[in-house]
XYZ file of C-alpha atoms in Angstrom:
480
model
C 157.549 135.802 119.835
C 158.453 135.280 123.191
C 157.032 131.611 123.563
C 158.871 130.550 119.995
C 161.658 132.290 121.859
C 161.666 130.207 124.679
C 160.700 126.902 122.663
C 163.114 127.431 120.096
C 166.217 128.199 122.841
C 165.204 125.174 125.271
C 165.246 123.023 122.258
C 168.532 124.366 120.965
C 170.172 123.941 124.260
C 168.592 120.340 124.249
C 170.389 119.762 121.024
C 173.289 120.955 121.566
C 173.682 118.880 125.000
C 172.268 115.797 123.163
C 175.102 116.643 120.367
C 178.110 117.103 122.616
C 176.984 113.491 124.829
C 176.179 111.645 121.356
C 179.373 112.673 119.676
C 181.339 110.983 122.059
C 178.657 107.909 122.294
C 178.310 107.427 118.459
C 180.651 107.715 115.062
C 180.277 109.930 112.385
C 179.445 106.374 110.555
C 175.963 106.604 112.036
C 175.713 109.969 111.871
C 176.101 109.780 108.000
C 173.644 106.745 107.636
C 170.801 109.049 109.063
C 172.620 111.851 106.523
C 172.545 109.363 103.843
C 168.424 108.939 104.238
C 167.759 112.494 104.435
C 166.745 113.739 100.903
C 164.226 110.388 100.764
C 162.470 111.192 104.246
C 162.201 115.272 102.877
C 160.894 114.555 99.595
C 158.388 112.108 101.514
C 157.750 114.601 103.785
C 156.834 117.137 101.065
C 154.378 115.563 99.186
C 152.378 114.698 103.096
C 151.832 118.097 103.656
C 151.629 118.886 100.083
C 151.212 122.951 100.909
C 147.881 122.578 102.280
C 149.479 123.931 106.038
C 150.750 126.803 104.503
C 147.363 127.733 102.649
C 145.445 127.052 105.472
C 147.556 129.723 107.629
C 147.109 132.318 104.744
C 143.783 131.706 104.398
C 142.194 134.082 107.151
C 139.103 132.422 107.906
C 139.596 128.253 107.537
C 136.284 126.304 107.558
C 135.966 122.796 109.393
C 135.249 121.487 106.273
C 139.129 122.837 104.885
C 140.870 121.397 108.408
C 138.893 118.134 107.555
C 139.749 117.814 103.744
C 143.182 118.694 104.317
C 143.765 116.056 107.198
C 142.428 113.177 105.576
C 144.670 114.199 102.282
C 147.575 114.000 104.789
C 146.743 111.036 106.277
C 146.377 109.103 102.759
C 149.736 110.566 100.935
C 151.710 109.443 104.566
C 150.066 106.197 104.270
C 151.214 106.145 100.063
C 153.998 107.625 100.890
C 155.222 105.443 103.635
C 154.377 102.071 101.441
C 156.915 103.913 98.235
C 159.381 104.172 101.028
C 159.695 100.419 102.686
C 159.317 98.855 98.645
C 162.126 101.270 97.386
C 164.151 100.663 100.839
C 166.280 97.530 99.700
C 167.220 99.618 96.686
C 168.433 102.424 98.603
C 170.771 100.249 100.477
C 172.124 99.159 97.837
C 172.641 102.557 95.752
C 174.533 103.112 98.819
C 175.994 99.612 99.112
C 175.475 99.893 103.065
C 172.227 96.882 103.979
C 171.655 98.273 106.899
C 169.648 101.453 105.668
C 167.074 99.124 103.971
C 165.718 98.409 107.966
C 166.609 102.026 109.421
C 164.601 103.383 106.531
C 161.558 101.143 106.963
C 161.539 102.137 110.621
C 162.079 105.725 110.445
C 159.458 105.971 107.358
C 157.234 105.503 110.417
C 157.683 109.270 111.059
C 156.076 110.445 108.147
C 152.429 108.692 109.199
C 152.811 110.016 112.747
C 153.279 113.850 111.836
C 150.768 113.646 109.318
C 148.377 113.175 112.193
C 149.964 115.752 113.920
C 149.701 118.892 111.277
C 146.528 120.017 111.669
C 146.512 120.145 115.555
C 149.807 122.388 115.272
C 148.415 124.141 112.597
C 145.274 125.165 114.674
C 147.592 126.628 117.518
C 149.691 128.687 114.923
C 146.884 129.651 113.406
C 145.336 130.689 117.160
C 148.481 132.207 118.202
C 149.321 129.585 121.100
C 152.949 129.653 120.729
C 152.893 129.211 124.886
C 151.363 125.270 124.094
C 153.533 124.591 121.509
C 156.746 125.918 123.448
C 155.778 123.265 126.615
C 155.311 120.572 124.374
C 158.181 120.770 121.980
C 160.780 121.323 124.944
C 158.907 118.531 127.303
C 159.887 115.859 124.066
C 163.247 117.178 123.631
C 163.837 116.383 127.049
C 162.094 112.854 126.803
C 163.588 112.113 123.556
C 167.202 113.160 124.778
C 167.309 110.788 127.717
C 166.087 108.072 125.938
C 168.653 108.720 122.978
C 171.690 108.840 125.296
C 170.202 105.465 127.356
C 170.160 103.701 124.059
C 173.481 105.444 122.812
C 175.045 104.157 126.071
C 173.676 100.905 125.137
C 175.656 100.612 121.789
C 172.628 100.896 119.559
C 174.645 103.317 117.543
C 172.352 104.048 114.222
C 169.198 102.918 116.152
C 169.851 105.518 118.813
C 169.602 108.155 116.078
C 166.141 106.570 114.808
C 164.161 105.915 117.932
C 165.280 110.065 118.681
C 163.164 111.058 115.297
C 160.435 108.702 116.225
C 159.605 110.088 119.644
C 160.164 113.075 118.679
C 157.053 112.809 115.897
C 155.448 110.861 118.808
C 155.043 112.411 121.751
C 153.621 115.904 120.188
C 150.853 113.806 118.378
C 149.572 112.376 121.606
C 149.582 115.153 123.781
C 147.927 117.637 120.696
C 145.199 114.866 120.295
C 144.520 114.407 124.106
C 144.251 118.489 125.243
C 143.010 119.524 121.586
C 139.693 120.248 120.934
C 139.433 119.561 117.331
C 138.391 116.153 115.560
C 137.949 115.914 111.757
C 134.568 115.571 110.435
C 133.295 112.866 108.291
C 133.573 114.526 105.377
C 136.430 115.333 102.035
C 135.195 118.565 100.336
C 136.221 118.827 96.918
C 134.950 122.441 96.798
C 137.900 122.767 100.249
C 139.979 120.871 98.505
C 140.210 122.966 95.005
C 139.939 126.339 97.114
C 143.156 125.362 99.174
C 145.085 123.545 95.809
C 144.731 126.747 93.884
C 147.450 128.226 96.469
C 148.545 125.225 98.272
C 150.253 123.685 95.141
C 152.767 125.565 94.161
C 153.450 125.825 97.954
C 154.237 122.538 97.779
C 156.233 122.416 94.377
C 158.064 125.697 96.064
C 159.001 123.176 99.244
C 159.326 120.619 97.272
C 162.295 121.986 94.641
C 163.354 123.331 98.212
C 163.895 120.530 99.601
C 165.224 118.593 97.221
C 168.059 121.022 96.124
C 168.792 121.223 99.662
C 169.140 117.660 100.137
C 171.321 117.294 96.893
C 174.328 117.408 98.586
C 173.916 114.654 100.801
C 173.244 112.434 98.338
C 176.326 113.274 96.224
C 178.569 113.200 99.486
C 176.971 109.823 100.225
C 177.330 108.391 97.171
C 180.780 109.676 96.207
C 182.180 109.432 99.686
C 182.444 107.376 102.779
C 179.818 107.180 105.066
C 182.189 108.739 107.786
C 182.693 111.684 105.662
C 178.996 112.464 105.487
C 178.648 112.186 108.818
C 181.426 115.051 109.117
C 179.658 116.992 106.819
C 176.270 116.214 108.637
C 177.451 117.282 111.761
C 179.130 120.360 110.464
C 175.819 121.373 108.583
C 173.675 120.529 111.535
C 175.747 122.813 114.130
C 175.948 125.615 111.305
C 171.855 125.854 110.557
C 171.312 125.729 114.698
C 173.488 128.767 114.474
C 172.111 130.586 111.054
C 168.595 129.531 111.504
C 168.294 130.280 115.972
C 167.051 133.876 115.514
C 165.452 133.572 112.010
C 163.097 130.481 113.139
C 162.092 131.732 116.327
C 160.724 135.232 113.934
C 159.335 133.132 110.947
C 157.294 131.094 113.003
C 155.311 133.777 114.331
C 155.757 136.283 111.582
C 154.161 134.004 108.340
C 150.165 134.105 110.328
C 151.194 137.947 111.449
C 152.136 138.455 107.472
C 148.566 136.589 106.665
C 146.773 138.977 108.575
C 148.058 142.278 107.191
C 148.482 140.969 103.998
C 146.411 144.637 102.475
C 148.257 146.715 104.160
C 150.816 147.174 102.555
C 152.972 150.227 104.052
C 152.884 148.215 107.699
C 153.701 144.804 105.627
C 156.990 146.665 104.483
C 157.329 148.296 107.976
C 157.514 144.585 109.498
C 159.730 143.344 106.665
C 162.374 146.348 107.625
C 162.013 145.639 110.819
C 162.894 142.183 110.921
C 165.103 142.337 108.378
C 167.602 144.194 110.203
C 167.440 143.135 113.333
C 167.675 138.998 112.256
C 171.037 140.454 110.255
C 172.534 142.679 113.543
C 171.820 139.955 115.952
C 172.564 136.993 113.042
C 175.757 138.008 111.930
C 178.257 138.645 114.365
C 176.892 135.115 115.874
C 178.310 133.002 112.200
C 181.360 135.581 112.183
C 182.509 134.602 115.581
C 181.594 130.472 115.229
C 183.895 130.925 111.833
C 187.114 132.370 113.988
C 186.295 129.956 116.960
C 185.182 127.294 114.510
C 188.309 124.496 115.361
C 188.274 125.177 119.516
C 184.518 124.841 119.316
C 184.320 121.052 117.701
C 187.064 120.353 120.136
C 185.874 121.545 123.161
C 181.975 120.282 122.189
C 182.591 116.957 120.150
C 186.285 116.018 120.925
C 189.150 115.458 118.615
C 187.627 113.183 116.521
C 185.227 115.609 114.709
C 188.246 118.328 113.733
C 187.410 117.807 109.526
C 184.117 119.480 110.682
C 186.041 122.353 111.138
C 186.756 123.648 107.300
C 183.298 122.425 106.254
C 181.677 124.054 108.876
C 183.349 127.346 108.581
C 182.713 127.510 104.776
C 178.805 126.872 106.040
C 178.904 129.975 108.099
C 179.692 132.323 104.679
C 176.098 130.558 103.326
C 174.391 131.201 106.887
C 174.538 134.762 106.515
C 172.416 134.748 103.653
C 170.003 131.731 104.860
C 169.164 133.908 108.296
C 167.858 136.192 106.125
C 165.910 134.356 103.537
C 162.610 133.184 105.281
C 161.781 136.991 105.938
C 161.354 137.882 102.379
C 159.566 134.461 101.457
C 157.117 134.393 103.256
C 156.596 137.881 102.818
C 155.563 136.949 99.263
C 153.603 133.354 100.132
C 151.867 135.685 102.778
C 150.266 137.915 99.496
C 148.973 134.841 97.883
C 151.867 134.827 95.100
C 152.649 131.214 95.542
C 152.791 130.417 91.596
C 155.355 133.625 91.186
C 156.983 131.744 94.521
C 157.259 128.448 92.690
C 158.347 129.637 89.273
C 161.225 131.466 91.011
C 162.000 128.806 93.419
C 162.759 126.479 90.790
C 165.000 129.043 88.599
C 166.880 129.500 92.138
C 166.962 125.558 92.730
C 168.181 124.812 89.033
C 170.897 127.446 89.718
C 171.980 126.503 93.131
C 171.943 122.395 92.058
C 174.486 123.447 89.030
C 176.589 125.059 91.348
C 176.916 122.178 94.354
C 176.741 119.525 91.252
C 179.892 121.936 89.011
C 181.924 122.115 92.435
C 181.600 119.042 93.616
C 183.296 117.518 90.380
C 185.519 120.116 89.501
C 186.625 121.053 93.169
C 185.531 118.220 95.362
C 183.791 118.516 98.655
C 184.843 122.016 99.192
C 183.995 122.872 95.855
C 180.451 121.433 96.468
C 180.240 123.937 99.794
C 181.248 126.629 98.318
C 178.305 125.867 95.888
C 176.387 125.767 98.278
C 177.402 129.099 99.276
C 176.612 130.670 95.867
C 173.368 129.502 96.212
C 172.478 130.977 99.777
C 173.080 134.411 98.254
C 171.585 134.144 95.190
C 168.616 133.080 96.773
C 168.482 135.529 99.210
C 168.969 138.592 96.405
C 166.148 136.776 94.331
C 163.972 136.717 97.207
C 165.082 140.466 98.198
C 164.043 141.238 94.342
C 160.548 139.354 94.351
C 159.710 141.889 97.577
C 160.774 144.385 95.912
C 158.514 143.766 92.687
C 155.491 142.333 94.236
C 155.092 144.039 97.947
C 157.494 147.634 97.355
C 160.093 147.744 99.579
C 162.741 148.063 97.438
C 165.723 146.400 96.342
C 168.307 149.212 96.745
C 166.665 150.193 99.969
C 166.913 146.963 101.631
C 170.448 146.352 100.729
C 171.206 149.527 102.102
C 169.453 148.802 105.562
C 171.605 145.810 105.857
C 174.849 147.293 104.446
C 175.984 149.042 107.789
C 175.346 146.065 109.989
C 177.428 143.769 107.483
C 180.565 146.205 107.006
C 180.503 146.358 111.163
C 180.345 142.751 111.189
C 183.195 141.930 108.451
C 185.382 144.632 110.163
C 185.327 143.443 113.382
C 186.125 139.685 111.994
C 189.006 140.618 110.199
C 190.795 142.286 113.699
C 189.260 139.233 114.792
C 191.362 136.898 112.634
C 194.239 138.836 112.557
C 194.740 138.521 116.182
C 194.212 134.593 115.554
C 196.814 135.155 113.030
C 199.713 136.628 115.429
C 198.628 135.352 118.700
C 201.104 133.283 120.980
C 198.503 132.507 123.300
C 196.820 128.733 123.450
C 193.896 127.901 121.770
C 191.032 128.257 124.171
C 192.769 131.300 125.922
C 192.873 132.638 122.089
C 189.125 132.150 121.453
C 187.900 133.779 124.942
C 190.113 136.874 123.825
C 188.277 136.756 119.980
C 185.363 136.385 121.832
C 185.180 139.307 124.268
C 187.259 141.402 121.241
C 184.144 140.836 118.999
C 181.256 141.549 121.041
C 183.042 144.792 122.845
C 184.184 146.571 119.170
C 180.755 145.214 117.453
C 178.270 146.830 120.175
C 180.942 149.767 120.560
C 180.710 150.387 116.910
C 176.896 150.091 117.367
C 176.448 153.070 119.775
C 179.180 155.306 117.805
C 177.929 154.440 113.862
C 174.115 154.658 115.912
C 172.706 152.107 113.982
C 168.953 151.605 113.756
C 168.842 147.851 114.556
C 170.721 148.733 117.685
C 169.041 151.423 118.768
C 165.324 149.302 118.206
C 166.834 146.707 120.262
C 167.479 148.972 123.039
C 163.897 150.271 123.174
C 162.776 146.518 122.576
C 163.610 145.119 126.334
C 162.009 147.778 128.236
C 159.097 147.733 125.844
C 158.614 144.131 126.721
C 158.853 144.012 130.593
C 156.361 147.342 130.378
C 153.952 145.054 128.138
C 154.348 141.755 130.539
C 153.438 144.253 133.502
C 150.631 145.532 131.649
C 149.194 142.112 131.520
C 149.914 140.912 134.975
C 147.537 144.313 136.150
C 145.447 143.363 133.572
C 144.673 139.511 135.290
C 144.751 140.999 138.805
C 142.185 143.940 137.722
């Protein structure tokens, strides 16, 4: 947990320097070309890894023969994959009547052949708990992959900047995995691998793939019906919302799905974990989106400049959904991590079907803010289907869970309504205001922690000595 930590907080501090220096380099016109490509290079991506990483994590005990099979599957859907992309590419462009995505599409298809080589090395070190590798690698191409960005933003490359940032990104994690990594695929496709790791892997990848797509939906309306400056608003505005919502819960998932795998049987320590992070992701998760929603307009000022203000009511209807998207991994994989990826799918497509009606409905009755507050709609209900499914299939019940949260989200919406109603009344100027908001928050939000004594805080108290006790453990440990 602590390497994700650190690779996932490098990386987001990466970003969000990279963001602040390209928003002032680049227009939200090439921002929304990369938006506009988005749901094509997903779906892609989906059927490459095709659920085989996921069963291969759950699996406890993965042969050579199932890392083989499964990397040579990758390797030929990428390839298939790829070729679909660069003959459907001029008729993308001109869906979108913009040329220019035919090339940028052709070019960044090339991502999807070099992380197919890639999964099975990064699967190995999730799988062998090396989060320490993965951290060094992940933050040493962020940092590679930022310079180069800004050079060529500098430059005026504009759209191209954006594309040769994905590619080295995909790039320089496949050659240093394949130079350090042990591994090598054998000679060999088992069919017995193969069918052992479709039974499960399948309807992981229908599950990701409905996922995906209804998560992608959007974009394509927005694209479609709107400028391509618009969906670069909105892309921007979604991107700096899901670093926010999806910080915390990433860093946990990440290391929690193999931890899940593990103690799949037990089921009393499975619901123990699920508690656990449950509550914690929602005390440290939500005050975070509350306070980005008050400070939402001095934020894209301050980081992005003047130009990116329509962000700002996108971006703070975003924050409602990333209350409910912190907390949706938790329970998924909770339920992929008991081998009930068919009861996944099934439900992941009733949630999808749901969720698409709603962003489709709003969008045309409501317009773009009717399609995000779709959107919203659909975080939730997702998250209380997912909440159900644990319920049902591992025990920890529905009523019980919503209670564990319910404490930490009445804290949290009180404290954002004094917060707004100072915004309201204040004379003060705008960056003055949001320091004051700021400070306000955090004080009455850990103050009403200690007096209300609520669990989450009090586990995150004994967390922090717990950990520099366990790192001193292991330092006498290597000396001894």
């Amino acid at each position: 947990m602590i390497w994700t930590a650190v690779q996932k907080y490098s990386t987001m501090g990466i970003s969000f320097v990279s963001g602040i220096i390209l928003a002032r380099l680049l227009t939200p016109y090439d921002y929304g070309c990369i938006g506009m490509l988005t749901i094509f290079m997903t779906i892609a991506a989906s059927f490459v890894d095709g659920g085989f990483a996921s069963a291969l994590i759950q699996k406890k005990r993965p042969t050579q023969e199932d890392y083989s099979t499964v990397f040579y599957w990758n390797m030929s859907v990428s390839l298939l994959m790829y070729f679909v992309l660069y003959l459907c590419a001029p008729a993308i462009a001109r869906f979108y009547k913009i040329p220019l995505l035919s090339s940028v599409l052709r070019v960044q298809g090339l991502v999807l052949i070099i992380n197919a080589v890639t999964i099975i090395q990064s699967n190995q070190l999730r799988k062998q708990f090396r989060f320490k590798k993965i951290a060094i690698v992940t933050i040493l191409t962020s940092i590679i992959s930022l310079i180069v960005t800004i050079i060529l933003a500098y430059k005026g490359l504009g759209v191209w900047a954006l594309v040769t940032q994905n590619i080295i990104t995909a790039f320089i994690p496949s050659v240093i995995y394949w130079l350090t990594n042990r591994w090598r695929p054998l000679l060999l496709f088992s069919k017995k691998s193969f069918r052992e790791l479709f039974s499960f892997g399948f309807y992981m990848f229908m599950t990701h793939f409905v996922t995906n797509i209804s998560s992608s939906i959007q974009g394509l309306l927005i694209g479609k019906v709107y400028s391509p400056a618009t969906m670069g608003f909105y892309s921007k505005a979604h991107g700096t919302e899901l670093l926010a919502s999806k910080s915390i819960s990433d860093v946990m998932t990440q290391v929690t799905y193999p931890l899940y795998a593990e103690v799949q049987d037990d089921r009393d320590r499975l619901i123990f974990m699920i508690k656990r992070l449950t509550t914690t992701l929602a005390y440290l998760t939500f005050p975070m989106m509350f306070i980005l929603l008050l400070l939402a307009k001095p934020i894209f000022v301050l980081l992005y400049s003047e130009r990116w203000l329509p962000c700002v009511p996108y971006f703070q209807i975003l924050c409602i959904a990333g209350l409910a998207i912190c907390l949706q991994a938790v329970n998924m994989q909770a339920i992929s991590a008991v081998g009930k990826s068919k009861i996944m799918f099934t439900w992941t497509l009733i949630k999808r079907i749901f969720g698409m009606t709603c962003i489709v409905g709003g969008l045309f009755l409501f317009g773009i803010k009717g399609l995000l507050c779709g959107m919203v709609i659909n975080s939730w209900f997702a998250y209380l289907v997912n909440v159900w499914l644990v319920s049902k299939h591992i025990g920890y019940k529905f009523w019980r869970q919503m209670l564990d949260i319910l404490p930490i989200m009445l804290l949290a919406v009180s404290v954002a309504i004094v917060g707004y109603l100072f915004n309201l009344f204040s004379p003060l100027s705008m960056y003055m205001n949001a320091v004051i908001v700021l400070l306000l928050y955090v004080l009455i939000y850990v103050g009403g922690s200690v007096l209300f004594k609520l669990e989450a805080f009090q586990y995150s108290k004994e967390f922090v000595p717990m950990l520099f006790s366990k790192l001193k453990r292991n330092k006498m440990k290597k000396k001894a």
